[in-house]
Coordinates of N, CA and C in Angstrom, one line a residue:
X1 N -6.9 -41.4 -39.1 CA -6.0 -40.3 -39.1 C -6.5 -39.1 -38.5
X2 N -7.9 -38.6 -38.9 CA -8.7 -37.7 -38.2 C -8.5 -37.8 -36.7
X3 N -9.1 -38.6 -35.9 CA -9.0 -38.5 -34.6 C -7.2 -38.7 -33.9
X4 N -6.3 -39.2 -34.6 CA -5.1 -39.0 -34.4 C -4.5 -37.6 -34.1
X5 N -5.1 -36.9 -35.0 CA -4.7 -35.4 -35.3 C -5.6 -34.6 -34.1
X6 N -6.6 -35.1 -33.9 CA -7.7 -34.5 -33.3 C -7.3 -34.8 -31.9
X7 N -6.8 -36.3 -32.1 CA -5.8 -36.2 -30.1 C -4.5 -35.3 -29.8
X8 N -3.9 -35.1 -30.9 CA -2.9 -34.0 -30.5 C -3.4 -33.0 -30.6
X9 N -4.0 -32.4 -31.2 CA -4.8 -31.1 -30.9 C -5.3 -30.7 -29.9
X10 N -5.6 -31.9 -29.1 CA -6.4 -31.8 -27.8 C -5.4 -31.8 -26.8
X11 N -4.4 -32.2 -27.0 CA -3.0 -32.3 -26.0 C -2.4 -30.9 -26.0
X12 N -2.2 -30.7 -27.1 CA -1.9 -29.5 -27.2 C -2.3 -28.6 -26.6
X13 N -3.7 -28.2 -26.7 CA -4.6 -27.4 -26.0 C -4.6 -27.3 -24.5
X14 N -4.8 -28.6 -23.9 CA -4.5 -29.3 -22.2 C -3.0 -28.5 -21.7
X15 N -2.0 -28.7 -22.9 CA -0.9 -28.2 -22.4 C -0.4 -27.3 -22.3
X16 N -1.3 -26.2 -23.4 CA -1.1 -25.1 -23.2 C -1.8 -24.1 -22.3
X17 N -2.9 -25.2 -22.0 CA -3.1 -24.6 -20.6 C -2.5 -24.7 -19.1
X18 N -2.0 -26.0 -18.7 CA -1.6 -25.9 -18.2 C -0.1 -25.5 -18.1
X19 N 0.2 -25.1 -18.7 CA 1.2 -24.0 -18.9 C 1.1 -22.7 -18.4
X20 N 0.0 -22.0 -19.2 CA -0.7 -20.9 -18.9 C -1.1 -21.0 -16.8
X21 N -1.7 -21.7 -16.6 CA -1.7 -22.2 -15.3 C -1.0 -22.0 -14.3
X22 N 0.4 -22.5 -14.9 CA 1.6 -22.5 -14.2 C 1.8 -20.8 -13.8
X23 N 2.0 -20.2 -14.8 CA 2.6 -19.1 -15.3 C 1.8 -18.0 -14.2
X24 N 0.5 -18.4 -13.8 CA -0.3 -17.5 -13.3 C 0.8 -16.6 -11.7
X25 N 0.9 -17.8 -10.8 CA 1.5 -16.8 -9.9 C 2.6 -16.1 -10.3
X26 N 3.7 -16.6 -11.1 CA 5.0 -15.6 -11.7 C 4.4 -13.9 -12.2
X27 N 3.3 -14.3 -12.9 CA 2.5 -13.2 -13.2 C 2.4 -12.4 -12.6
X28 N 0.9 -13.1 -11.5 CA 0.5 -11.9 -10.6 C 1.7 -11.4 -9.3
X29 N 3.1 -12.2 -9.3 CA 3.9 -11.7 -8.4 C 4.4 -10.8 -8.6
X30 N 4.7 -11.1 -10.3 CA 5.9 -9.7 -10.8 C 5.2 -7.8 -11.1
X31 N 3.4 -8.3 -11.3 CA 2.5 -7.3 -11.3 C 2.6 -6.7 -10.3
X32 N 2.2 -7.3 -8.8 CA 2.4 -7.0 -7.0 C 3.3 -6.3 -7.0
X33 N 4.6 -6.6 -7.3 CA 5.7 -6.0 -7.2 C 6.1 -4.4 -7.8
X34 N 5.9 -4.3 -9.5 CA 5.3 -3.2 -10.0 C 4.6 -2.3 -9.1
X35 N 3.1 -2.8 -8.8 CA 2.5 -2.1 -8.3 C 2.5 -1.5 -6.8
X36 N 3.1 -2.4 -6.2 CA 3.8 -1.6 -4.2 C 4.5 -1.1 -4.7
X37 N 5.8 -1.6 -5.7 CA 6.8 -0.5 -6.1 C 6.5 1.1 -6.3
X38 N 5.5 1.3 -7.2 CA 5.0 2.4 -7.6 C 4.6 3.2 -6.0
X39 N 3.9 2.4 -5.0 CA 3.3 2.9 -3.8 C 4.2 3.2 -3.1
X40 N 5.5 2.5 -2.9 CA 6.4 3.0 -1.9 C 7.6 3.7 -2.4
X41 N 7.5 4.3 -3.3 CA 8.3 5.1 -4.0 C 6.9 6.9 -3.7
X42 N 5.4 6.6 -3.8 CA 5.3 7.7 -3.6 C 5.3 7.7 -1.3
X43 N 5.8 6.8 -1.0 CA 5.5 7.1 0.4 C 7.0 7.6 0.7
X44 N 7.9 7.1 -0.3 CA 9.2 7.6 0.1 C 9.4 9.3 -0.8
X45 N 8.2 9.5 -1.5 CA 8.6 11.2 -1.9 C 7.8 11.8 -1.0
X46 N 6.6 11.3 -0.1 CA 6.1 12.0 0.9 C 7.3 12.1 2.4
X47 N 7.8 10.9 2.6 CA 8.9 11.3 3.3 C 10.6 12.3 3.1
X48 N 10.4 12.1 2.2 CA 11.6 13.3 1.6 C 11.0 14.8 1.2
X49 N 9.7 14.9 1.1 CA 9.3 16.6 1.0 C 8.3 17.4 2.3
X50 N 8.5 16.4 3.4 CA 7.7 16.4 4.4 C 8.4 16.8 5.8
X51 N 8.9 17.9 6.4 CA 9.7 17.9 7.7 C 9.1 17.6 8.1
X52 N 7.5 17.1 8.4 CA 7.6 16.1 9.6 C 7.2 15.1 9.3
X53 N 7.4 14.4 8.7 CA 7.2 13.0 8.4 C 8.5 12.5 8.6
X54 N 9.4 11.5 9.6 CA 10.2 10.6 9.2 C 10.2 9.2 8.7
X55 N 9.5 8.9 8.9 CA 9.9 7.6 8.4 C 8.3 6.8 7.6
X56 N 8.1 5.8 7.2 CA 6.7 5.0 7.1 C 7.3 3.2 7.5
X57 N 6.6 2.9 7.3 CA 6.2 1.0 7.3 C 4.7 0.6 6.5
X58 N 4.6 0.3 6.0 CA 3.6 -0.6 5.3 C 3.4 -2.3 5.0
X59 N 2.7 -2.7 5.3 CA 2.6 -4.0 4.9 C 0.9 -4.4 4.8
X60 N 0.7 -5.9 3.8 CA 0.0 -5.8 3.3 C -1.1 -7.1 4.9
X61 N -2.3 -6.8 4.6 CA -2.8 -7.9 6.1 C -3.6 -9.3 5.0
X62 N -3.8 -8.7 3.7 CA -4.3 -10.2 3.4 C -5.6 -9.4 2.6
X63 N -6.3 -8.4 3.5 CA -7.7 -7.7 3.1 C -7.2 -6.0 2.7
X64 N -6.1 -5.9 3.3 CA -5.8 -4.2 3.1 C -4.8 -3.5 3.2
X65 N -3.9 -2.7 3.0 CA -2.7 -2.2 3.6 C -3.0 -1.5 5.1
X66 N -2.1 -1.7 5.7 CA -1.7 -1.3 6.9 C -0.3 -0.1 6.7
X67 N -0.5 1.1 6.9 CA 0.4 1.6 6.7 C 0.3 3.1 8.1
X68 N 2.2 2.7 8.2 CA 2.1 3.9 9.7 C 2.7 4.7 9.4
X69 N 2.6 5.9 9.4 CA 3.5 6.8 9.2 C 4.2 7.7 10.6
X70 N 5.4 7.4 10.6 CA 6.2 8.4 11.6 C 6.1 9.9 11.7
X71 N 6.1 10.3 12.7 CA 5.8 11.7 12.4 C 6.9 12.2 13.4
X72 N 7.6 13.7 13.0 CA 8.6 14.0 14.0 C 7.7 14.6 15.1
X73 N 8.2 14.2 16.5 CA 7.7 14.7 17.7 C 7.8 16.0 17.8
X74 N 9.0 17.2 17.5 CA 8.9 18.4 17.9 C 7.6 19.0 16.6
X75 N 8.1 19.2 15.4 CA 7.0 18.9 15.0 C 5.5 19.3 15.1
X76 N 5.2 17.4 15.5 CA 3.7 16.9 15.4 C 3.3 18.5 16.6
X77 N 4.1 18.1 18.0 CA 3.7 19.1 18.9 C 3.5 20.3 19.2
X78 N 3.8 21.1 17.7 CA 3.7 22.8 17.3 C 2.6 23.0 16.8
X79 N 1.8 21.5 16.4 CA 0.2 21.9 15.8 C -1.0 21.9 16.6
X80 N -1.9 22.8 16.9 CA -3.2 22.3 16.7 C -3.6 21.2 16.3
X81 N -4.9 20.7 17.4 CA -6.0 19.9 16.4 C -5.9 19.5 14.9
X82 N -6.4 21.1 14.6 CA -7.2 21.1 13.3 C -6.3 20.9 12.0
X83 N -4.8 21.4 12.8 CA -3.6 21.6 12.0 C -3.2 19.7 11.6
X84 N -3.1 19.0 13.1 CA -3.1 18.0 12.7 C -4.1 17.0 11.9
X85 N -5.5 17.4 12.0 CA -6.5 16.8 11.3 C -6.0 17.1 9.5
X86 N -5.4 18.5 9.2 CA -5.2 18.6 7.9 C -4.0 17.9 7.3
X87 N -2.4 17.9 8.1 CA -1.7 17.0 7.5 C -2.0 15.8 7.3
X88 N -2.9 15.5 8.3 CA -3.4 13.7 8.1 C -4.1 13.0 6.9
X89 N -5.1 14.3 7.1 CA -6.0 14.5 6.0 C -5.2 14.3 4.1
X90 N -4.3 15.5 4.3 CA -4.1 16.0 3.1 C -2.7 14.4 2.4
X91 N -2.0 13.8 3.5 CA -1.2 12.9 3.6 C -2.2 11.5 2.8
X92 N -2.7 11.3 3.6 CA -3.6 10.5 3.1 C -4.4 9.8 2.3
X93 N -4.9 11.8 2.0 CA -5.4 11.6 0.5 C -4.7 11.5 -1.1
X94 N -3.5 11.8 -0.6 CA -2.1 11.5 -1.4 C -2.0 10.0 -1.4
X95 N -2.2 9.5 -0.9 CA -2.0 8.0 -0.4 C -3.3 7.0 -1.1
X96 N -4.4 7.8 -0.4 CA -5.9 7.0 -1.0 C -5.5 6.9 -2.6
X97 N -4.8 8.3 -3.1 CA -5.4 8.6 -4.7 C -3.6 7.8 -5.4
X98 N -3.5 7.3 -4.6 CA -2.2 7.0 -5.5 C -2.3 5.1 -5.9
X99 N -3.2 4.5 -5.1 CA -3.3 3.1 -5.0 C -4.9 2.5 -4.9
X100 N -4.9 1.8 -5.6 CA -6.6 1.5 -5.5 C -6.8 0.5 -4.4
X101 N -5.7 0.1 -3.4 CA -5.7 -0.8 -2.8 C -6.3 -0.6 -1.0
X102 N -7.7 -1.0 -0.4 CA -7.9 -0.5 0.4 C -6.9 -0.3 1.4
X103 N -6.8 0.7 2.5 CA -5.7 0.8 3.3 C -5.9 1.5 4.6
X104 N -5.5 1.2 5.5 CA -5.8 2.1 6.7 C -4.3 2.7 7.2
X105 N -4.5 4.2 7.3 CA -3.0 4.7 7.4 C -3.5 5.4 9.2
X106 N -2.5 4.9 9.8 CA -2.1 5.7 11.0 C -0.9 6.2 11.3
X107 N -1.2 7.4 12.5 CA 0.5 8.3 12.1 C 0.8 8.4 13.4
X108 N 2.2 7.8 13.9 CA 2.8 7.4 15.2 C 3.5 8.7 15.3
X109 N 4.1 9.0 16.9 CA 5.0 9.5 17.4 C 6.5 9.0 16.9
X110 N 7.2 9.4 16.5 CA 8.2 8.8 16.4 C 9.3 8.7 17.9
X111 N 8.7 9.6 18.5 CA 9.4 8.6 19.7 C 9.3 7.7 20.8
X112 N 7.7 7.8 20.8 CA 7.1 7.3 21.7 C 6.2 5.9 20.6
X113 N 6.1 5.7 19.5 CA 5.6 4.8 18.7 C 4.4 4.9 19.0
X114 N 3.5 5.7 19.6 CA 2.1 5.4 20.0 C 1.3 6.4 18.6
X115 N 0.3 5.8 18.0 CA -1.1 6.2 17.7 C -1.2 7.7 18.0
X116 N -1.0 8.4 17.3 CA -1.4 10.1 17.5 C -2.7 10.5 16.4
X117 N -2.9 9.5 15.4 CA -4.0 10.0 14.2 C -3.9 8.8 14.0
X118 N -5.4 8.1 14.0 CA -5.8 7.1 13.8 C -6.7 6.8 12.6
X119 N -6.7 6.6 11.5 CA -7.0 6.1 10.0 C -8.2 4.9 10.2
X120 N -8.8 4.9 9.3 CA -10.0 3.4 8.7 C -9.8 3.2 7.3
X121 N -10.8 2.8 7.1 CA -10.5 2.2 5.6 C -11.4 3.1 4.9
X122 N -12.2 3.9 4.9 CA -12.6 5.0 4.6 C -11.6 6.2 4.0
X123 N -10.6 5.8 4.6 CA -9.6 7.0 4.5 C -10.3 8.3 5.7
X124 N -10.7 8.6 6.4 CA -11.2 9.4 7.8 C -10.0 9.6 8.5
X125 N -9.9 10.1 9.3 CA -8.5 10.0 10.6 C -9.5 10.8 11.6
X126 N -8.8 10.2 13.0 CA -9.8 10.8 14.3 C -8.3 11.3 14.6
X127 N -8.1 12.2 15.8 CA -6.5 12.7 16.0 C -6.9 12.5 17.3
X128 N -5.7 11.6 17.8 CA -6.2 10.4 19.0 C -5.1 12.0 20.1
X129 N -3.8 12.1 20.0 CA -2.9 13.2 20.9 C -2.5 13.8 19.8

């Protein structure tokens, strides 16, 4: 009778693991989700309190975020260097401190789509035009 009891116990246990098992990716999907949620909710209040920011894109590569941000052309082209090294800067750092997720952010022309401030995973930016 002992080992009878002691085989379902053991079934039981097997099953509840692999249960637990199962459950793992529903888990870590609906966490992911949470958690970009939270991210692109602050990339969309940096686009709504930012005249020159229009737009972003983000997506994930596997190792890091990838994230671009649009910048308005008349705008970007009223700044300075140093002026642009600081939006990038200060953008960024809003970005680095909002997600623990490494990321490299670059910030396009929005009409020309080309690379104006170029990002690493450092969070750095070099200001390419």
């Amino acid at each position: 009778m002992k080992s009878w009891l002691w085989g379902i116990g053991v079934l039981a246990v097997l099953a509840g693991m692999v249960w637990s098992v199962k459950q793992m990716p529903e888990v870590h999907e609906a966490i992911a989700i949470d958690y970009y949620a939270e991210f692109d909710q602050e990339l969309d209040r940096l686009v709504n309190h930012n005249d020159g920011v229009d737009e972003f894109i983000s997506s994930h590569t596997g190792s890091h975020l990838e994230v671009d941000i649009y910048i308005v052309d008349d705008y970007w082209n009223q700044l300075n260097e140093s002026e642009k090294l600081k939006v990038a800067t200060d953008i960024g750092s809003v970005l680095h401190g909002s997600n623990e997720e490494p990321m490299v952010i670059d910030f396009r022309s929005m009409l020309g789509r080309e690379v104006v401030v170029e990002g690493n995973l450092d969070g750095e930016f070099t200001v390419i035009k």
